[in-house]
Coordinates of C-alpha atoms in Angstrom, one line a residue:
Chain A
X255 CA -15.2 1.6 13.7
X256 CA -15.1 -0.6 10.7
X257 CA -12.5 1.3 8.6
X258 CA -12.4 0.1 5.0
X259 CA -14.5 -2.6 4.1
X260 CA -14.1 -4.8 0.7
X261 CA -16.3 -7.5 -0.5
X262 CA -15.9 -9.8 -1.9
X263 CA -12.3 -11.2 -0.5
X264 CA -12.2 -14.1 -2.9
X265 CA -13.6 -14.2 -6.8
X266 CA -13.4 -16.6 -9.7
X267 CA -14.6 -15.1 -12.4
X268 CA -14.6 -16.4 -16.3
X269 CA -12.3 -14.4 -19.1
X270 CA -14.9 -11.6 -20.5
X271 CA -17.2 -11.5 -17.4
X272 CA -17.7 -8.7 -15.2
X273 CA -18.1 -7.7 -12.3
X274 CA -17.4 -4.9 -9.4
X275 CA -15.3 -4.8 -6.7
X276 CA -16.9 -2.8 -3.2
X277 CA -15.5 -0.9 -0.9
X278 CA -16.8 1.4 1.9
X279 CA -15.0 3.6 4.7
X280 CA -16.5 5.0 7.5
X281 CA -14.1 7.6 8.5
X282 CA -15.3 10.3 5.7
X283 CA -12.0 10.7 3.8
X284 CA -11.7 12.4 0.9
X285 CA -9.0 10.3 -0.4
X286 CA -10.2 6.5 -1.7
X287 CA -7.6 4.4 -3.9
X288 CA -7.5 1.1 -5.6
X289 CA -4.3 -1.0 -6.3
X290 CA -3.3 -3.9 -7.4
X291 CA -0.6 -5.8 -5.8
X292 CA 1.2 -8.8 -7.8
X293 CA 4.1 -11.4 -7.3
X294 CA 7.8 -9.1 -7.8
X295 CA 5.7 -5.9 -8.8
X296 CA 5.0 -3.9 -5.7
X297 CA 1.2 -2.2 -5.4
X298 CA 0.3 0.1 -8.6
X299 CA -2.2 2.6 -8.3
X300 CA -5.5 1.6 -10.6
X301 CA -7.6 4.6 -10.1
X302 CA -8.0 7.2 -7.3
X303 CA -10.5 9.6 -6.0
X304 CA -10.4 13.0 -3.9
X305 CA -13.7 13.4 -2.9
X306 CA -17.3 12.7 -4.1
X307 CA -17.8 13.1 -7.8
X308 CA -14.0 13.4 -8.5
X309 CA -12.1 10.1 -9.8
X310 CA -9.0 10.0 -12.0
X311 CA -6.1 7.5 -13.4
X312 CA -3.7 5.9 -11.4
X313 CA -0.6 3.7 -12.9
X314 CA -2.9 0.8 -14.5
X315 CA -6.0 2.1 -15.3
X316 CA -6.9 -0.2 -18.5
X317 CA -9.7 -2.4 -18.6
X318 CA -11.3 -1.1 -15.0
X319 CA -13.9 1.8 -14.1
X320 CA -14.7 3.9 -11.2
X321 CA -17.6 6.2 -9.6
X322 CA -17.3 7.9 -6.5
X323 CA -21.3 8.8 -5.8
X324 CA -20.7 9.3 -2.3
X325 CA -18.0 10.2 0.2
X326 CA -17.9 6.0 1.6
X327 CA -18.2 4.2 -1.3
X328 CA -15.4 3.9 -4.3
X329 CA -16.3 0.9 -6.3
X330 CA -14.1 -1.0 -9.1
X331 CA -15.5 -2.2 -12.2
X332 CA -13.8 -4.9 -14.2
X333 CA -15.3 -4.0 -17.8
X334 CA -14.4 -7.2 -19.5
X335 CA -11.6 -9.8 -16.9
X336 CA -8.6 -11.1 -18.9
X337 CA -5.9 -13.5 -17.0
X338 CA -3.8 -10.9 -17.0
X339 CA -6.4 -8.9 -14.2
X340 CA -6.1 -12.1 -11.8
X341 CA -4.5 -10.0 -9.2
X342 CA -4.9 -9.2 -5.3
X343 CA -7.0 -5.3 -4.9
X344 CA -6.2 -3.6 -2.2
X345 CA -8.9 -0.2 -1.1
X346 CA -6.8 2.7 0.5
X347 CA -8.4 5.7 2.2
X348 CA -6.9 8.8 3.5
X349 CA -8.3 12.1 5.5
X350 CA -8.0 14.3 2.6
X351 CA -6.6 15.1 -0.8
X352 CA -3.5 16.9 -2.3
X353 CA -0.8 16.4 -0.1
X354 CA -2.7 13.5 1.3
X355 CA 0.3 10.9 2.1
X356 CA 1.9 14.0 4.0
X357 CA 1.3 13.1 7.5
X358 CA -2.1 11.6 7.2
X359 CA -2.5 7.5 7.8
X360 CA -3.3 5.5 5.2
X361 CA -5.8 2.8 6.1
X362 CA -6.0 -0.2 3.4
X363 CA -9.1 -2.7 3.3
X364 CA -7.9 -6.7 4.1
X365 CA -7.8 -7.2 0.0
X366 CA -9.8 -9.1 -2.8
X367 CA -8.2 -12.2 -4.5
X368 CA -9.4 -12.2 -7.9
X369 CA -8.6 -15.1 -10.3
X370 CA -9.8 -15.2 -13.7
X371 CA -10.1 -18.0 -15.8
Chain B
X227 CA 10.7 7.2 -12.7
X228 CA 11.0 6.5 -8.8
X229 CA 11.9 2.7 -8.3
X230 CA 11.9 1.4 -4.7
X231 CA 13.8 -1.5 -4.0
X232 CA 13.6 -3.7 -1.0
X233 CA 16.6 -6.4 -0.8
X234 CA 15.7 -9.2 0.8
X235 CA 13.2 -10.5 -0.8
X236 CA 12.9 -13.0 2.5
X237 CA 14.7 -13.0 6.1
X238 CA 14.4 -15.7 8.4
X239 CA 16.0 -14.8 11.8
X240 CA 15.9 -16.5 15.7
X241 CA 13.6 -14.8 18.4
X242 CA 15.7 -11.6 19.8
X243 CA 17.4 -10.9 17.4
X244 CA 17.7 -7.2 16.3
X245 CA 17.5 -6.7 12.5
X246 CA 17.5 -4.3 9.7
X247 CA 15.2 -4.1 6.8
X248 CA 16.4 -1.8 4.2
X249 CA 15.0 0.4 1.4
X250 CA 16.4 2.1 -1.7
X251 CA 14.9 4.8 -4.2
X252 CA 16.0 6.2 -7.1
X253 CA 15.0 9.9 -7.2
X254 CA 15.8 11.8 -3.8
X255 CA 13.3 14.0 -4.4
X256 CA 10.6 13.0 -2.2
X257 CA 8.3 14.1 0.7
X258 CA 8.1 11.8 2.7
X259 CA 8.4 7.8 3.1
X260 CA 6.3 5.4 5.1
X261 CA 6.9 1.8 6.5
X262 CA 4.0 -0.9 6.5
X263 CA 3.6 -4.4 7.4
X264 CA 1.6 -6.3 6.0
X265 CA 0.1 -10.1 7.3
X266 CA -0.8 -12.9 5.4
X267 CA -3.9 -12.4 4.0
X268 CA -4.6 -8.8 5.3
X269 CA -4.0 -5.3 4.1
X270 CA -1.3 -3.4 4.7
X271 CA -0.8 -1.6 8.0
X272 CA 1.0 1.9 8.9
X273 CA 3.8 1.3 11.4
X274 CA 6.0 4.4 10.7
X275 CA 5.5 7.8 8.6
X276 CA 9.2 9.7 7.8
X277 CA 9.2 13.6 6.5
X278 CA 11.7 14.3 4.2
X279 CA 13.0 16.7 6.6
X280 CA 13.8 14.0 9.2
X281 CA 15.9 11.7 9.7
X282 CA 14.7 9.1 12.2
X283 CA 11.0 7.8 13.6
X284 CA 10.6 5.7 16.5
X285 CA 7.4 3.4 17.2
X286 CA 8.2 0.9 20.2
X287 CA 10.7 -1.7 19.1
X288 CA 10.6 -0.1 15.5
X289 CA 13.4 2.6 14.5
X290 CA 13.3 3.6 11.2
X291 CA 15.2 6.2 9.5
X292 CA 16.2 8.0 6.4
X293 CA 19.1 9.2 4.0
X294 CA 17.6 11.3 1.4
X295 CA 21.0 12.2 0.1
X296 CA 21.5 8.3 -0.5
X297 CA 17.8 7.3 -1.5
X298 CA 18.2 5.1 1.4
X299 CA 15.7 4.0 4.7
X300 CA 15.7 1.4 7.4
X301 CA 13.4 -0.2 9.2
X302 CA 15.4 -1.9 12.2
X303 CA 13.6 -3.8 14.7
X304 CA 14.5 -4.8 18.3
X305 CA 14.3 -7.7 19.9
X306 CA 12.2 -9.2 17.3
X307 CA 9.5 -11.5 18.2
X308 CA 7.3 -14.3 16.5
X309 CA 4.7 -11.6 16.2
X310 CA 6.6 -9.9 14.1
X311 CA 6.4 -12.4 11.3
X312 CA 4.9 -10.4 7.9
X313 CA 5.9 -9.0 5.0
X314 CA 7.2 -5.2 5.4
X315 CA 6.9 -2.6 2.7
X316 CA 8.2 1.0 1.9
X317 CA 6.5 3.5 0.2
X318 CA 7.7 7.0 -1.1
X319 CA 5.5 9.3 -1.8
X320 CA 7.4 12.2 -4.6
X321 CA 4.4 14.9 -4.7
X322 CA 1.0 14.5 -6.1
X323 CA -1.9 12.2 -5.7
X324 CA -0.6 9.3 -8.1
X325 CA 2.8 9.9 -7.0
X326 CA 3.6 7.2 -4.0
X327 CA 5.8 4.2 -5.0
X328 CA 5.6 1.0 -3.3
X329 CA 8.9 -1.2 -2.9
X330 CA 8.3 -5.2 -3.2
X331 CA 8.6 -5.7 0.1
X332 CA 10.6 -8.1 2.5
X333 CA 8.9 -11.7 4.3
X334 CA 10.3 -11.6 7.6
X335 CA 10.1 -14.6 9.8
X336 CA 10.9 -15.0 13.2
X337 CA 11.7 -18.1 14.1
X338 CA 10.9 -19.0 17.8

């Protein structure tokens, strides 16, 4: 059971680049997040999904896009980096939606360093 | 706007030693909170889930518990071992799917 998977754990890219951020469960949640976590800051919420089709707007949703085609994968696109995105991302899953931190495990992917320059 | 608040920042204590981590909140309105630990580069893992209607969860060595009425949880761990060496998080989760506030977090290290 691979749980949630992220590629690629380490990224340089160049201010005004882009380029997307994978990650895949296995466990057919219905509940895929992305956060950022930074020095003194805690994780915040990018974007969110509760099931196939469905995505909305977490906490810091500027500058990055999501698609949820499918039930395992919940990809993050960085439109255009900026310094200011050089940050780790953490993938979270969960069994299903609406009261989905009530009771149900969250599983998070092992993170992607991002550093842009 | 829920603010969680983890003092420490860092702890640094000798093998067997039993320690508290705490957590604070600002809104007491909440369903529920969770505990993690997270290792150097890794994700975060789920060590303890709390309802709001309870007061204490026990995992092993790990007891944590919660004070609604104070915006308050702790983490205290027994016996702590090198193992036991991460960073440890607290989350609250106040309704909705954006609403779950993470807390800085606390570096532990156990020193053998």
């Amino acid at each position: 059971n691979a749980g949630v998977t992220q590629t690629p754990k380490f990224q340089v890219l160049k201010t005004g680049q882009s380029m997307t951020l994978q990650c895949a469960q296995d466990m057919n949640h219905e509940y895929m997040s992305w956060y950022r976590q930074d020095p003194g800051m805690g994780l915040r919420l990018i974007h969110y999904s509760v099931g196939a089709g469905i995505t909305d707007q977490g906490e810091v949703p500027n500058g990055y896009n999501v698609s949820r085609s499918t039930t395992e994968d919940f990809p993050l696109r960085l439109l255009s980096a900026a310094p200011s995105q050089t940050s780790v991302y953490f993938c979270a899953s969960s069994y299903k939606g609406g009261e989905w931190f009530s009771g149900n495990t969250i599983y998070f992917g092992e993170g992607s360093w991002l550093t842009v320059v | 706007k829920q603010e969680v608040t983890q003092i420490p920042a860092a702890l640094s204590v000798p093998e067997g030693e039993n320690l508290v981590l705490n957590c604070s909140f600002t809104d007491s309105a909440i369903y529920n909170l969770q505990w993690f630990r997270q290792d150097p580069g890794k994700g975060l893992t789920s060590l303890l889930l709390i309802q709001s209607s309870q007061r204490e969860q026990t995992s092993g060595r790990l007891n944590a518990s919660l004070d609604k009425s104070s915006g308050r949880s702790t983490l205290y761990i027994a016996a702590s071992q090198p193992g036991d060496s991460a960073t440890y998080l607290c989350a609250v989760y106040s309704g909705g799917y954006q609403k779950v506030t993470f807390g800085t977090g606390t570096k532990l290290q156990v020193i053998p």
